mmCIF file of C-alpha atoms in Angstrom:
data_model
loop_
_atom_site.group_PDB
_atom_site.id
_atom_site.type_symbol
_atom_site.label_atom_id
_atom_site.label_comp_id
_atom_site.label_asym_id
_atom_site.label_seq_id
_atom_site.Cartn_x
_atom_site.Cartn_y
_atom_site.Cartn_z
ATOM 1 C CA MET A 6 26.165 24.487 -23.219
ATOM 2 C CA LYS A 7 24.073 21.952 -25.133
ATOM 3 C CA LYS A 8 26.872 19.395 -24.851
ATOM 4 C CA LYS A 9 26.952 19.811 -21.089
ATOM 5 C CA LYS A 10 23.192 19.314 -20.890
ATOM 6 C CA SER A 11 23.322 16.208 -23.094
ATOM 7 C CA GLU A 12 26.220 14.765 -21.075
ATOM 8 C CA GLY A 13 24.308 15.441 -17.874
ATOM 9 C CA SER A 14 21.178 13.734 -19.199
ATOM 10 C CA ILE A 15 23.196 10.704 -20.341
ATOM 11 C CA LEU A 16 24.858 10.449 -16.926
ATOM 12 C CA LEU A 17 21.491 10.711 -15.201
ATOM 13 C CA THR A 18 20.074 7.998 -17.478
ATOM 14 C CA ILE A 19 22.988 5.678 -16.648
ATOM 15 C CA ILE A 20 22.566 6.279 -12.913
ATOM 16 C CA LEU A 21 18.823 5.607 -13.098
ATOM 17 C CA ALA A 22 19.436 2.449 -15.141
ATOM 18 C CA ILE A 23 21.914 1.162 -12.544
ATOM 19 C CA CYS A 24 19.475 1.944 -9.727
ATOM 20 C CA SER A 25 16.667 0.169 -11.606
ATOM 21 C CA ILE A 26 18.798 -2.958 -12.100
ATOM 22 C CA ALA A 27 19.835 -2.928 -8.434
ATOM 23 C CA TRP A 28 16.169 -2.615 -7.392
ATOM 24 C CA MET A 29 14.997 -5.399 -9.719
ATOM 25 C CA TYR A 30 17.789 -7.861 -8.933
ATOM 26 C CA PRO A 31 16.357 -9.156 -5.608
ATOM 27 C CA ILE A 32 13.029 -9.818 -7.336
ATOM 28 C CA PHE A 33 14.834 -11.602 -10.180
ATOM 29 C CA MET A 34 16.719 -13.735 -7.648
ATOM 30 C CA ILE A 35 13.455 -14.721 -5.910
ATOM 31 C CA LEU A 36 11.972 -15.620 -9.314
ATOM 32 C CA MET A 37 15.000 -17.801 -10.154
ATOM 33 C CA ASN A 38 14.818 -19.688 -6.873
ATOM 34 C CA SER A 39 11.054 -20.151 -7.121
ATOM 35 C CA LEU A 40 11.702 -22.238 -10.252
ATOM 36 C CA LYS A 41 14.304 -24.517 -8.627
ATOM 37 C CA VAL A 42 13.938 -27.799 -6.785
ATOM 38 C CA GLU A 43 14.241 -27.608 -3.008
ATOM 39 C CA SER A 44 17.741 -29.124 -2.847
ATOM 40 C CA ALA A 45 19.143 -26.470 -5.215
ATOM 41 C CA ILE A 46 18.096 -23.513 -3.077
ATOM 42 C CA THR A 47 21.182 -23.217 -0.909
ATOM 43 C CA THR A 48 23.491 -20.425 0.162
ATOM 44 C CA ALA A 49 26.032 -21.419 -2.470
ATOM 45 C CA GLY A 50 23.516 -21.922 -5.289
ATOM 46 C CA ALA A 51 21.077 -19.110 -4.548
ATOM 47 C CA PHE A 52 22.577 -16.870 -7.251
ATOM 48 C CA GLU A 53 22.753 -19.552 -9.961
ATOM 49 C CA LEU A 54 20.276 -19.846 -12.815
ATOM 50 C CA PRO A 55 18.085 -22.983 -12.926
ATOM 51 C CA THR A 56 19.526 -25.825 -14.991
ATOM 52 C CA GLY A 57 17.996 -28.981 -16.427
ATOM 53 C CA GLU A 58 18.658 -30.792 -13.144
ATOM 54 C CA THR A 59 17.501 -28.040 -10.793
ATOM 55 C CA PHE A 60 14.551 -26.693 -12.779
ATOM 56 C CA ALA A 61 11.260 -27.441 -10.984
ATOM 57 C CA GLY A 62 8.846 -25.726 -13.360
ATOM 58 C CA LEU A 63 5.654 -24.530 -11.681
ATOM 59 C CA ALA A 64 5.693 -27.223 -8.996
ATOM 60 C CA ASN A 65 6.617 -24.744 -6.252
ATOM 61 C CA TYR A 66 3.769 -22.451 -7.295
ATOM 62 C CA ALA A 67 1.309 -25.355 -7.192
ATOM 63 C CA ASN A 68 2.549 -26.340 -3.735
ATOM 64 C CA ALA A 69 2.285 -22.744 -2.512
ATOM 65 C CA ILE A 70 -1.299 -22.395 -3.733
ATOM 66 C CA ASN A 71 -2.466 -25.814 -2.520
ATOM 67 C CA SER A 72 -0.886 -25.689 0.931
ATOM 68 C CA GLN A 73 -1.169 -23.529 4.023
ATOM 69 C CA GLY A 74 -4.530 -22.006 2.995
ATOM 70 C CA PHE A 75 -3.055 -19.684 0.375
ATOM 71 C CA LEU A 76 -6.370 -18.895 -1.341
ATOM 72 C CA ALA A 77 -8.034 -17.979 1.971
ATOM 73 C CA SER A 78 -5.121 -15.702 2.853
ATOM 74 C CA LEU A 79 -5.280 -14.157 -0.624
ATOM 75 C CA TRP A 80 -8.962 -13.357 -0.053
ATOM 76 C CA TYR A 81 -8.262 -11.800 3.358
ATOM 77 C CA SER A 82 -5.445 -9.631 1.979
ATOM 78 C CA LEU A 83 -7.507 -8.593 -1.031
ATOM 79 C CA PHE A 84 -10.567 -7.734 1.064
ATOM 80 C CA ILE A 85 -8.554 -5.788 3.641
ATOM 81 C CA THR A 86 -6.679 -3.850 0.957
ATOM 82 C CA VAL A 87 -9.729 -2.941 -1.139
ATOM 83 C CA THR A 88 -11.949 -1.916 1.792
ATOM 84 C CA SER A 89 -9.144 0.036 3.485
ATOM 85 C CA VAL A 90 -8.240 1.955 0.317
ATOM 86 C CA ILE A 91 -11.877 2.803 -0.458
ATOM 87 C CA ALA A 92 -12.461 4.007 3.107
ATOM 88 C CA ILE A 93 -9.255 6.069 3.138
ATOM 89 C CA VAL A 94 -9.913 7.703 -0.241
ATOM 90 C CA ILE A 95 -13.568 8.620 0.416
ATOM 91 C CA CYS A 96 -13.348 9.634 4.087
ATOM 92 C CA CYS A 97 -10.034 11.478 3.853
ATOM 93 C CA SER A 98 -10.974 13.405 0.717
ATOM 94 C CA MET A 99 -14.157 14.628 2.425
ATOM 95 C CA CYS A 100 -12.211 15.499 5.574
ATOM 96 C CA ALA A 101 -9.522 17.377 3.636
ATOM 97 C CA TRP A 102 -12.157 19.327 1.689
ATOM 98 C CA TYR A 103 -13.875 20.365 4.929
ATOM 99 C CA ILE A 104 -10.594 21.343 6.599
ATOM 100 C CA SER A 105 -9.467 23.400 3.616
ATOM 101 C CA ARG A 106 -12.769 25.209 3.043
ATOM 102 C CA VAL A 107 -13.890 25.821 6.633
ATOM 103 C CA GLN A 108 -11.269 28.144 8.069
ATOM 104 C CA SER A 109 -11.488 27.886 11.844
ATOM 105 C CA LYS A 110 -9.304 27.016 14.807
ATOM 106 C CA ILE A 111 -10.890 23.563 14.997
ATOM 107 C CA SER A 112 -10.193 22.761 11.322
ATOM 108 C CA ASN A 113 -6.615 24.019 11.615
ATOM 109 C CA ALA A 114 -6.093 21.917 14.742
ATOM 110 C CA LEU A 115 -7.491 18.854 12.944
ATOM 111 C CA TYR A 116 -5.159 19.403 10.010
ATOM 112 C CA TYR A 117 -2.070 19.598 12.206
ATOM 113 C CA LEU A 118 -3.185 16.534 14.147
ATOM 114 C CA PHE A 119 -3.368 14.583 10.891
ATOM 115 C CA VAL A 120 0.074 15.830 9.872
ATOM 116 C CA PHE A 121 1.474 14.984 13.311
ATOM 117 C CA SER A 122 0.089 11.436 13.079
ATOM 118 C CA MET A 123 2.455 10.760 10.166
ATOM 119 C CA VAL A 124 5.512 11.097 12.408
ATOM 120 C CA VAL A 125 4.210 9.035 15.348
ATOM 121 C CA PRO A 126 6.047 5.655 15.372
ATOM 122 C CA PHE A 127 3.735 2.659 15.171
ATOM 123 C CA GLN A 128 5.662 0.989 18.018
ATOM 124 C CA MET A 129 4.358 3.650 20.437
ATOM 125 C CA VAL A 130 0.752 2.561 20.046
ATOM 126 C CA MET A 131 0.890 -1.086 18.935
ATOM 127 C CA PHE A 132 0.248 -2.714 22.330
ATOM 128 C CA THR A 133 -2.604 -0.353 23.175
ATOM 129 C CA LEU A 134 -3.943 -0.853 19.649
ATOM 130 C CA SER A 135 -4.025 -4.626 20.080
ATOM 131 C CA GLN A 136 -6.051 -4.387 23.297
ATOM 132 C CA THR A 137 -8.424 -1.784 21.828
ATOM 133 C CA ALA A 138 -8.986 -3.891 18.702
ATOM 134 C CA ASP A 139 -9.900 -6.918 20.827
ATOM 135 C CA MET A 140 -12.278 -4.839 22.929
ATOM 136 C CA LEU A 141 -14.036 -3.325 19.887
ATOM 137 C CA LYS A 142 -14.152 -6.647 17.962
ATOM 138 C CA LEU A 143 -11.889 -5.325 15.209
ATOM 139 C CA ASN A 144 -9.656 -8.410 15.340
ATOM 140 C CA ASN A 145 -10.919 -9.945 12.095
ATOM 141 C CA PRO A 146 -10.264 -9.203 8.392
ATOM 142 C CA TYR A 147 -13.731 -7.735 7.844
ATOM 143 C CA ASN A 148 -13.296 -4.928 10.397
ATOM 144 C CA LEU A 149 -9.571 -4.289 10.041
ATOM 145 C CA TRP A 150 -10.179 -1.481 7.521
ATOM 146 C CA VAL A 151 -11.239 0.755 10.429
ATOM 147 C CA ILE A 152 -7.720 0.591 11.887
ATOM 148 C CA TYR A 153 -6.069 1.137 8.521
ATOM 149 C CA LEU A 154 -8.303 4.153 7.996
ATOM 150 C CA GLY A 155 -6.933 5.683 11.172
ATOM 151 C CA PHE A 156 -3.284 5.009 10.354
ATOM 152 C CA GLY A 157 -3.549 5.944 6.678
ATOM 153 C CA ALA A 158 -5.500 9.162 7.205
ATOM 154 C CA GLY A 159 -2.458 11.349 7.913
ATOM 155 C CA LEU A 160 -0.804 11.054 4.505
ATOM 156 C CA ALA A 161 -4.118 10.998 2.627
ATOM 157 C CA VAL A 162 -5.505 14.142 4.282
ATOM 158 C CA PHE A 163 -2.195 15.931 3.758
ATOM 159 C CA MET A 164 -2.190 15.189 0.018
ATOM 160 C CA PHE A 165 -5.903 15.881 -0.513
ATOM 161 C CA ALA A 166 -5.738 19.154 1.432
ATOM 162 C CA GLY A 167 -2.863 20.349 -0.749
ATOM 163 C CA PHE A 168 -4.883 19.596 -3.888
ATOM 164 C CA VAL A 169 -8.030 21.338 -2.606
ATOM 165 C CA LYS A 170 -6.064 24.578 -2.339
ATOM 166 C CA SER A 171 -5.482 24.475 -6.098
ATOM 167 C CA ILE A 172 -9.224 24.219 -6.887
ATOM 168 C CA PRO A 173 -10.830 27.648 -7.527
ATOM 169 C CA LEU A 174 -13.452 28.364 -4.898
ATOM 170 C CA GLU A 175 -15.674 29.982 -7.538
ATOM 171 C CA ILE A 176 -16.450 26.545 -9.029
ATOM 172 C CA GLU A 177 -17.986 25.358 -5.767
ATOM 173 C CA GLU A 178 -19.796 28.655 -5.234
ATOM 174 C CA SER A 179 -21.363 28.347 -8.701
ATOM 175 C CA ALA A 180 -22.588 24.843 -7.846
ATOM 176 C CA MET A 181 -24.166 26.051 -4.610
ATOM 177 C CA ILE A 182 -25.859 28.955 -6.432
ATOM 178 C CA ASP A 183 -27.354 26.375 -8.808
ATOM 179 C CA GLY A 184 -28.912 24.644 -5.800
ATOM 180 C CA CYS A 185 -26.383 21.950 -4.882
ATOM 181 C CA SER A 186 -26.104 20.978 -1.240
ATOM 182 C CA PRO A 187 -22.601 20.611 0.283
ATOM 183 C CA LEU A 188 -22.700 16.834 -0.276
ATOM 184 C CA GLN A 189 -23.840 17.252 -3.877
ATOM 185 C CA THR A 190 -21.115 19.836 -4.443
ATOM 186 C CA PHE A 191 -18.499 17.459 -3.111
ATOM 187 C CA PHE A 192 -19.574 14.320 -4.980
ATOM 188 C CA LYS A 193 -20.565 15.989 -8.273
ATOM 189 C CA ILE A 194 -17.993 18.795 -8.522
ATOM 190 C CA VAL A 195 -15.032 18.268 -6.189
ATOM 191 C CA LEU A 196 -14.633 14.480 -6.210
ATOM 192 C CA PRO A 197 -14.178 14.172 -10.015
ATOM 193 C CA MET A 198 -11.414 16.784 -9.838
ATOM 194 C CA PHE A 199 -9.706 14.707 -7.148
ATOM 195 C CA LYS A 200 -8.912 11.928 -9.638
ATOM 196 C CA PRO A 201 -5.077 12.355 -9.878
ATOM 197 C CA THR A 202 -4.699 12.565 -6.109
ATOM 198 C CA MET A 203 -7.206 9.770 -5.528
ATOM 199 C CA VAL A 204 -5.260 7.428 -7.795
ATOM 200 C CA SER A 205 -1.904 8.287 -6.219
ATOM 201 C CA VAL A 206 -3.238 7.994 -2.657
ATOM 202 C CA GLY A 207 -5.010 4.748 -3.537
ATOM 203 C CA ILE A 208 -1.869 3.152 -4.991
ATOM 204 C CA LEU A 209 0.394 4.269 -2.151
ATOM 205 C CA GLU A 210 -2.055 3.076 0.498
ATOM 206 C CA ALA A 211 -2.695 -0.207 -1.365
ATOM 207 C CA MET A 212 1.048 -0.950 -1.456
ATOM 208 C CA TRP A 213 1.278 -0.292 2.283
ATOM 209 C CA VAL A 214 -1.782 -2.324 3.308
ATOM 210 C CA TRP A 215 -1.059 -5.251 0.964
ATOM 211 C CA ASN A 216 2.535 -5.660 2.199
ATOM 212 C CA ASP A 217 1.863 -4.906 5.873
ATOM 213 C CA TYR A 218 2.892 -7.664 8.251
ATOM 214 C CA LEU A 219 3.106 -6.146 11.726
ATOM 215 C CA LEU A 220 -0.385 -4.686 12.166
ATOM 216 C CA PRO A 221 -2.357 -7.804 11.086
ATOM 217 C CA THR A 222 -0.070 -9.992 13.200
ATOM 218 C CA LEU A 223 -0.803 -7.888 16.285
ATOM 219 C CA VAL A 224 -4.535 -7.510 15.724
ATOM 220 C CA LEU A 225 -5.824 -10.627 13.971
ATOM 221 C CA ASP A 226 -6.400 -14.003 15.570
ATOM 222 C CA ILE A 227 -3.583 -15.867 13.809
ATOM 223 C CA LYS A 228 -5.209 -19.236 14.500
ATOM 224 C CA LYS A 229 -8.154 -18.246 12.301
ATOM 225 C CA TYR A 230 -6.890 -15.570 9.925
ATOM 226 C CA LYS A 231 -3.627 -15.034 8.072
ATOM 227 C CA THR A 232 -2.906 -12.444 5.413
ATOM 228 C CA ILE A 233 -0.438 -13.196 2.617
ATOM 229 C CA PRO A 234 2.611 -11.637 4.386
ATOM 230 C CA MET A 235 1.734 -13.611 7.517
ATOM 231 C CA LEU A 236 1.285 -16.843 5.575
ATOM 232 C CA ILE A 237 4.765 -16.651 4.060
ATOM 233 C CA GLN A 238 6.222 -17.114 7.543
ATOM 234 C CA TYR A 239 4.457 -20.470 7.914
ATOM 235 C CA PHE A 240 6.198 -22.414 5.141
ATOM 236 C CA ARG A 241 8.092 -24.469 7.648
ATOM 237 C CA GLY A 242 8.578 -28.198 7.955
ATOM 238 C CA SER A 243 9.702 -30.333 10.874
ATOM 239 C CA TYR A 244 12.535 -29.178 13.145
ATOM 240 C CA GLY A 245 12.203 -25.621 11.868
ATOM 241 C CA ARG A 246 13.125 -26.482 8.270
ATOM 242 C CA VAL A 247 11.829 -23.891 5.826
ATOM 243 C CA SER A 248 10.231 -24.965 2.531
ATOM 244 C CA MET A 249 12.185 -22.478 0.448
ATOM 245 C CA GLY A 250 10.686 -23.396 -2.930
ATOM 246 C CA PRO A 251 7.020 -22.782 -2.027
ATOM 247 C CA MET A 252 8.050 -19.768 0.059
ATOM 248 C CA MET A 253 9.828 -18.139 -2.899
ATOM 249 C CA ALA A 254 6.845 -18.936 -5.121
ATOM 250 C CA SER A 255 4.409 -17.389 -2.625
ATOM 251 C CA ILE A 256 6.578 -14.262 -2.409
ATOM 252 C CA MET A 257 6.435 -13.908 -6.197
ATOM 253 C CA LEU A 258 2.665 -14.404 -6.191
ATOM 254 C CA THR A 259 2.443 -11.676 -3.561
ATOM 255 C CA VAL A 260 4.797 -9.214 -5.248
ATOM 256 C CA ILE A 261 3.559 -9.448 -8.845
ATOM 257 C CA PRO A 262 0.045 -7.942 -8.326
ATOM 258 C CA ILE A 263 1.294 -4.879 -6.480
ATOM 259 C CA ILE A 264 4.094 -4.321 -9.034
ATOM 260 C CA ILE A 265 1.517 -4.408 -11.835
ATOM 261 C CA VAL A 266 -0.682 -1.909 -9.980
ATOM 262 C CA TYR A 267 2.276 0.383 -9.370
ATOM 263 C CA VAL A 268 3.537 0.242 -12.968
ATOM 264 C CA LEU A 269 0.077 0.993 -14.357
ATOM 265 C CA GLY A 270 -0.440 3.927 -11.997
ATOM 266 C CA GLN A 271 3.036 5.407 -11.609
ATOM 267 C CA LYS A 272 2.296 8.431 -13.813
ATOM 268 C CA HIS A 273 -0.770 9.196 -11.675
ATOM 269 C CA ILE A 274 1.373 8.987 -8.521
ATOM 270 C CA ILE A 275 3.681 11.691 -9.875
ATOM 271 C CA LYS A 276 0.721 13.884 -10.879
ATOM 272 C CA GLY A 277 -1.007 13.367 -7.547
ATOM 273 C CA VAL A 278 2.055 14.120 -5.443
ATOM 274 C CA ALA A 279 2.751 17.252 -7.513
ATOM 275 C CA ALA A 280 -0.874 18.373 -7.176
ATOM 276 C CA GLY A 281 -0.817 17.747 -3.431
ATOM 277 C CA ALA A 282 2.306 19.854 -3.007
ATOM 278 C CA VAL A 283 0.506 23.132 -3.778
ATOM 279 C CA LYS A 284 1.020 25.711 -1.090
ATOM 280 C CA GLY A 285 -1.882 27.790 0.153
#
């Protein structure tokens, strides 16, 4: 019996190792090509390691940073991601707490509306969204968090509501007996207990917002504002020629921060998802 378990664990480890290598290989290939000279990045040589003749050092990274307004785009992406995640975490945790504690037809209807929003395809609303954003002056990086709050609320409320059901109601009742108002109860008692789910929701939403290309392209004025995913599409020369070296370098500069965030918070993601899966 023990042998079977050990053989099963070894097989599972091998499968996970193979999957990890397969997942990391595209990133490794982008890294290799970001260190090559432009002439070496071809269909035939894309899978070859840099040599003494093809090695470009950090020249592609310098070109990526110094051209196309990379630093401005980095600021826009960073601002949009941080403000959107903060808004989603704070607003959705409060909403989920209210829905879970106030048992009424309205709160139940709100909960199912949030859950339903997760399965609505973005393509159904994107044209209407673009017109509405222009009308409400949301077509700039400093107001885009409002739209991300709406689209990210479904998953966040679902996870927070599942976690609230695991919190004993007596803790909140004790706080109210001691004189805490509902807001004080939430921010002093409930919010600190939300930490695992807050971290997991924050990381998942940050990965989505940081890498999103379609929504900013539809909403933002691309002549004035470009996020990092949008900027990558503009590494083009004359006659449609693509500057592959700087493009690969910009992709690496875009991918590395979010990978670091994910690696540092992956254990919290598992805890948060498990905590949000509690059934009432």
